[in-house]
Short mmCIF file of C-alpha atoms in Angstrom, two decimals:
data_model
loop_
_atom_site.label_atom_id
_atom_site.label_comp_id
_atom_site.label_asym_id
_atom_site.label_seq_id
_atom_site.Cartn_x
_atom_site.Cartn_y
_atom_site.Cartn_z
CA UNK A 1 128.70 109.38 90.51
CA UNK A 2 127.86 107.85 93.89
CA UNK A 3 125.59 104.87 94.53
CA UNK A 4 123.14 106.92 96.39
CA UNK A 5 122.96 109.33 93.25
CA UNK A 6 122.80 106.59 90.91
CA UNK A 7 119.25 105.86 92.39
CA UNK A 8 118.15 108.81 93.00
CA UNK A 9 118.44 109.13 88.75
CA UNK A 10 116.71 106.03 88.31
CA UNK A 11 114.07 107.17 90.47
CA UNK A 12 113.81 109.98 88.32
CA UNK A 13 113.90 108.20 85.01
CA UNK A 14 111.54 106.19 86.28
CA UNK A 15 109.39 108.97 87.15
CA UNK A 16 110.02 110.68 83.84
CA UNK A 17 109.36 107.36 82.05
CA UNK A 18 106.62 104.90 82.82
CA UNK A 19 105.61 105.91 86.03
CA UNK A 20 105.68 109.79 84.75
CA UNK A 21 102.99 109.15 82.65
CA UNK A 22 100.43 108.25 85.22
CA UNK A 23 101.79 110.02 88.26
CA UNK A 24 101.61 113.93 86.96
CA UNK A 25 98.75 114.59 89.37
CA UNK A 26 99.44 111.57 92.08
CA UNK A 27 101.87 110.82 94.82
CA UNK A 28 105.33 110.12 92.77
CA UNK A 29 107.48 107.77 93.85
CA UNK A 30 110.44 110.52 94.63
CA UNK A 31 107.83 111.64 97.11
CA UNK A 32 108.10 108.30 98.95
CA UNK A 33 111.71 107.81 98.67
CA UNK A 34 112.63 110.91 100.38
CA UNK A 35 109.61 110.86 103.49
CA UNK A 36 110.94 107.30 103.46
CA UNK A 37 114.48 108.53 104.35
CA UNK A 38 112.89 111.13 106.89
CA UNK A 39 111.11 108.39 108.80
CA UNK A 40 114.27 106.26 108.82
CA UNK A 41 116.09 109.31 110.18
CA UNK A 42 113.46 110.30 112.93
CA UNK A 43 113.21 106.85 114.62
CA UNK A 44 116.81 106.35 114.92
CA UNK A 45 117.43 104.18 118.08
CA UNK A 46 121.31 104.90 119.56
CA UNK A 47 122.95 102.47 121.37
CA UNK A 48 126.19 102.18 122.78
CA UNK A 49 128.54 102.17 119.49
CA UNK A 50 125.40 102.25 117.08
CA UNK A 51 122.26 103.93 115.52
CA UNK A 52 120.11 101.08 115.09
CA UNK A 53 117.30 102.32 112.67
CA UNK A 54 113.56 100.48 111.29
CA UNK A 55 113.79 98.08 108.37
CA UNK A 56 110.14 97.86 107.87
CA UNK A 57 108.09 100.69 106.12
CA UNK A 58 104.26 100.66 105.21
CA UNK A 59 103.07 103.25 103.00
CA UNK A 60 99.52 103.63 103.08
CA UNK A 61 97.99 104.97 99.92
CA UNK A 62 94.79 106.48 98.47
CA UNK A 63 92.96 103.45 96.19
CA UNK A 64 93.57 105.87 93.46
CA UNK A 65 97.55 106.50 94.26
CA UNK A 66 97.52 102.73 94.93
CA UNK A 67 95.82 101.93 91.62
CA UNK A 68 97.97 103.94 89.80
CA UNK A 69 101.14 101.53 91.30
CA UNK A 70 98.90 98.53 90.31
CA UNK A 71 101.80 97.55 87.43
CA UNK A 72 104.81 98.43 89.25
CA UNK A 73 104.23 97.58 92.50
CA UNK A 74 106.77 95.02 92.93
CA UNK A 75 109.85 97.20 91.15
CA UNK A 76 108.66 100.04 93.11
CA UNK A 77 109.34 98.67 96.53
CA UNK A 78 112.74 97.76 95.32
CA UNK A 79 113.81 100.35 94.81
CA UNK A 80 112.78 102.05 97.19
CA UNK A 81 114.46 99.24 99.86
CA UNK A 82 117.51 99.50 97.71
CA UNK A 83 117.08 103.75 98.23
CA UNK A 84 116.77 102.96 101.88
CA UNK A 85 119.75 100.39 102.60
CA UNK A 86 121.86 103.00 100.79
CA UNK A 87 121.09 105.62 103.00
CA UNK A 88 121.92 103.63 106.04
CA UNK A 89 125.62 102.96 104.31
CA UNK A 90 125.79 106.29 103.73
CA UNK A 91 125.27 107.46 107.41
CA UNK A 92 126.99 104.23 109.22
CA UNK A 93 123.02 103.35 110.76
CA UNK A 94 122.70 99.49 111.74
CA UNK A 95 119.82 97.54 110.24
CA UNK A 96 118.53 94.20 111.88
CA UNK A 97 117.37 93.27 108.29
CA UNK A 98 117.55 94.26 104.90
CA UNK A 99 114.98 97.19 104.82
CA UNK A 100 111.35 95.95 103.31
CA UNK A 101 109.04 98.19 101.88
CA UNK A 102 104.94 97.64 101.63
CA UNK A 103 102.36 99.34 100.03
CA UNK A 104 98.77 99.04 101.18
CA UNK A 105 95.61 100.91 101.04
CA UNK A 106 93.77 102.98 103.30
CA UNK A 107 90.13 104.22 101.83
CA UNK A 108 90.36 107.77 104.23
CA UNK A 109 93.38 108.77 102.52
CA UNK A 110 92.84 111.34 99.54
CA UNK A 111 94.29 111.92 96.48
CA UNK A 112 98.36 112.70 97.00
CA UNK A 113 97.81 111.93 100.62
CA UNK A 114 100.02 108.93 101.85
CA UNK A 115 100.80 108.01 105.44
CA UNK A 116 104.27 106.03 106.66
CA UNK A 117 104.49 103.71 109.46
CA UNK A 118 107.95 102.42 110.69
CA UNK A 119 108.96 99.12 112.54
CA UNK A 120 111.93 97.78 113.72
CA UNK A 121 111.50 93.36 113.35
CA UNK A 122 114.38 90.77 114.07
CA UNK A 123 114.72 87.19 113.69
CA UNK A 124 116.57 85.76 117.13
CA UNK A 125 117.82 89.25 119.13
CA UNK A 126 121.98 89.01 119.30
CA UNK A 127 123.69 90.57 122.15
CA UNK A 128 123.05 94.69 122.56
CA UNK A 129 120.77 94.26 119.70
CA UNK A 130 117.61 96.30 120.71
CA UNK A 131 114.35 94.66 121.00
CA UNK A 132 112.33 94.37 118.23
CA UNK A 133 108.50 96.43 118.02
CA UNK A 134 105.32 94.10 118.17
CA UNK A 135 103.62 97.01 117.39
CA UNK A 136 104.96 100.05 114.29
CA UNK A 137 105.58 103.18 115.14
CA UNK A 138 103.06 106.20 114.96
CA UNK A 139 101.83 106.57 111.14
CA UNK A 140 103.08 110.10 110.03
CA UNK A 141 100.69 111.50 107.23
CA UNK A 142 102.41 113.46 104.18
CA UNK A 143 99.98 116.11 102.37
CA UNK A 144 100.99 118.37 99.47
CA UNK A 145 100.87 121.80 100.50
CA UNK A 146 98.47 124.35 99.07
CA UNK A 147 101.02 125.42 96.04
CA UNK A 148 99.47 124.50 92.84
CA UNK A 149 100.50 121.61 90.95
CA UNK A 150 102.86 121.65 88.16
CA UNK A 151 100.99 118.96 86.16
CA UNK A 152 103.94 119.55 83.00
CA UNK A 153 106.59 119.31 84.90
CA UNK A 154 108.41 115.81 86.36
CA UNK A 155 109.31 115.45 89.45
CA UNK A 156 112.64 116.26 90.87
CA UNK A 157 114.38 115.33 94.47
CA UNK A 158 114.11 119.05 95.66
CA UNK A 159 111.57 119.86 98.50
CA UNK A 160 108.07 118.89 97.16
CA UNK A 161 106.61 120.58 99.53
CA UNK A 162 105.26 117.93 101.64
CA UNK A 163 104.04 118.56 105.08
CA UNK A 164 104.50 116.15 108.14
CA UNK A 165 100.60 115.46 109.77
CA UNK A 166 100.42 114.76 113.92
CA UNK A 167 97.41 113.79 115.88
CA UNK A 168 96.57 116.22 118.99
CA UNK A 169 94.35 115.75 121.80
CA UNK A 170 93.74 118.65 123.57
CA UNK A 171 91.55 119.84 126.78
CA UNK A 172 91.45 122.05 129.92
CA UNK A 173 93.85 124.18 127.92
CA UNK A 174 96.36 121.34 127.63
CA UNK A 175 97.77 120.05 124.36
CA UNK A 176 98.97 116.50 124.11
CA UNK A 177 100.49 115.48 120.74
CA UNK A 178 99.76 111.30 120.14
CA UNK A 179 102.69 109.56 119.00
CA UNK A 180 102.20 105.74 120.02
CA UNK A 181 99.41 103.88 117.61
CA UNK A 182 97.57 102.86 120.69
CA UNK A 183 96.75 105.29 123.63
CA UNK A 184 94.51 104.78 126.86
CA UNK A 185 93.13 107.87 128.25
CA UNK A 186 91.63 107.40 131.89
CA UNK A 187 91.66 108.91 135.53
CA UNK A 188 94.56 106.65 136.62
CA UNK A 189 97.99 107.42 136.66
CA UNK A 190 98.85 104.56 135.01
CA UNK A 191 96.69 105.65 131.96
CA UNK A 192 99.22 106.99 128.99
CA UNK A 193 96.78 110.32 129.22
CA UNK A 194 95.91 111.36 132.51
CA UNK A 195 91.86 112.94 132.59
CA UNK A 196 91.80 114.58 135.98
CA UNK A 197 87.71 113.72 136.49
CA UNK A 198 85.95 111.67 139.27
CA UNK A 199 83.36 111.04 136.64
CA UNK A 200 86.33 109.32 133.87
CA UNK A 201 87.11 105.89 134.49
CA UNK A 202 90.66 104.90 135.37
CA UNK A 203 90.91 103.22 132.16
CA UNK A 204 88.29 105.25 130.48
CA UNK A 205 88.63 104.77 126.07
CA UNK A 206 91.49 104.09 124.05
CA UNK A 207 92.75 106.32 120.96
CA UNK A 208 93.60 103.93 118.08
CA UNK A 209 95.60 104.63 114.82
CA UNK A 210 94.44 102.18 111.99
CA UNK A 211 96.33 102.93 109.07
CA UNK A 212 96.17 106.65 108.53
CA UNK A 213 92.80 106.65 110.75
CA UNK A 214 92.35 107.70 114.15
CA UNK A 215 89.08 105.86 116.23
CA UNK A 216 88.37 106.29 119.66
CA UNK A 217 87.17 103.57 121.37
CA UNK A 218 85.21 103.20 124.77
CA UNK A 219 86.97 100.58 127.34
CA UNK A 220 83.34 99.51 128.99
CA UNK A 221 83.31 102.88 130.98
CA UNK A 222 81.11 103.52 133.51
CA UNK A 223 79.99 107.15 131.58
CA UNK A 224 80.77 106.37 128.19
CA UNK A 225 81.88 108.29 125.54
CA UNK A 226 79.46 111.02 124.13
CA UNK A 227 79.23 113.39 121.03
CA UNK A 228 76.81 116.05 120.91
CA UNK A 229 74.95 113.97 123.73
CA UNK A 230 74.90 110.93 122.33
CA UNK A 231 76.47 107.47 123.61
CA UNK A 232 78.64 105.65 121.73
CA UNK A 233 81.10 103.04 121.93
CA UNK A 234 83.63 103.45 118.75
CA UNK A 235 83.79 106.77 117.09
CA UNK A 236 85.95 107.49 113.93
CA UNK A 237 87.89 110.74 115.17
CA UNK A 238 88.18 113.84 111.85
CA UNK A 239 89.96 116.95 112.84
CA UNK A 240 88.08 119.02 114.73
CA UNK A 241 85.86 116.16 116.42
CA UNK A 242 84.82 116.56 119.78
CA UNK A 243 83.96 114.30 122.12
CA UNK A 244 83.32 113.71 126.05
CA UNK A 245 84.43 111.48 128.55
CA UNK A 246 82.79 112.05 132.11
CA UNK A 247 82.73 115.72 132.12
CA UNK A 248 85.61 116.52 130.31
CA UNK A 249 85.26 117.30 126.62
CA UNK A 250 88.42 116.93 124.32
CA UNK A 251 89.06 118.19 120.79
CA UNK A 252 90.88 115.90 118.54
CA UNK A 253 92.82 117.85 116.11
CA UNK A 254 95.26 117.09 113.16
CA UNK A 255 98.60 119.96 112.86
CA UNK A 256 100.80 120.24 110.24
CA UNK A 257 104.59 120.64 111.40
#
């Protein structure tokens, strides 16, 4: 049997041992392991003669799915880093680091909901080394989908069924997925979202991710930022909020892909 399915067995085991007991309705730790892999996958950065991939991972967790890891927090992660430097054997990918794994908590998060952030850090950059991220990469939010659970039944490393959440701004008929954790919007050209107004400032609010939460944030605008006509400065964004800047109002939405 192969390294890589040698953990994926103790990931089970531990699953169907202690951590099966308390995780029949939670996330479960085969969960993380494979979105882990996915996120390692989708921020692959090629170079030359390599794939340089992240070797830092935050999982941001429900305080309930975090409680729940309260006893095992610290053999979770390794194995989970161990899952992760295996992977990148396994498909020749180039890690500044030995891959690190944190778990923190985010009180918007619900029940089996769990969000991923990626970051590539280096000590001292070596020649064609890419440059390391000051800031991670776009948090992508994992949510069961709407099949029932199967509260008997351990989990296995087959498709859980757990869908990939983006952040979408959209107005004037034009969608614009966010995939950076910070984002100006603003009349200039310069802004990272363009608002075609006279009445939007050139650098107008800024779209924040905070964990698995989205805020908007006015950048001392001439018109503000309004909802339902009212001012305000920092506004926590749920799907479907709406807000305007200068005479342009824009949905915020969140898609499943």
């Amino acid at each position: 049997m192969s390294v890589l399915r040698n953990i994926e067995s103790k990931l089970e085991s531990l699953f169907e041992g202690v951590f099966g007991r308390a995780f029949r309705t939670n996330v479960q730790p085969v969960e993380l392991a494979r979105k882990l892999i996915k996120e390692m996958d989708d921020h692959k950065n090629v170079s030359v003669s390599r794939v340089y991939v992240p070797n830092e991972y935050t999982i941001y967790l429900s305080p309930q799915d975090h409680e729940q890891f309260a006893s095992y927090e610290a053999q979770l992660r390794d194995e989970l880093a161990e899952y992760l430097a295996e992977h990148a054997r396994r498909e020749s990918y180039v890690l500044l680091t030995p891959p690190q794994v944190q778990l923190e908590v985010d009180e918007d998060l619900d029940l089996g909901v769990f969000g991923i952030a990626t970051r590539m850090v280096q000590k001292g950059k070596a020649a064609g080394e890419p440059e390391g991220q000051a800031e991670p990469n776009a948090t992508m939010i994992y949510k069961p989908s709407a099949a029932p659970p199967q509260p008997t039944e351990a989990a296995s490393p087959v498709d859980l069924g757990i869908q990939r959440q983006i952040a979408v701004l959209t107005w004037d008929g034009d969608r614009h997925e966010i995939s950076d954790r910070r984002v100006v919007l603003g009349r200039s050209k310069d802004a990272d979202l363009q608002v075609i107004d006279p009445n939007v400032s050139r650098r107008h609010a800024e779209l924040r991710q905070e964990g698995a939460t989205y805020w908007l944030v006015d950048l001392d605008s001439t018109n503000g930022v309004e909802v339902k006509g009212k001012r305000v400065k920092r506004l926590k964004l749920e799907d479907g909020t709406r807000f305007t800047i200068g005479s342009t109002e824009i949905t915020f939405q969140r898609e499943l892909t």
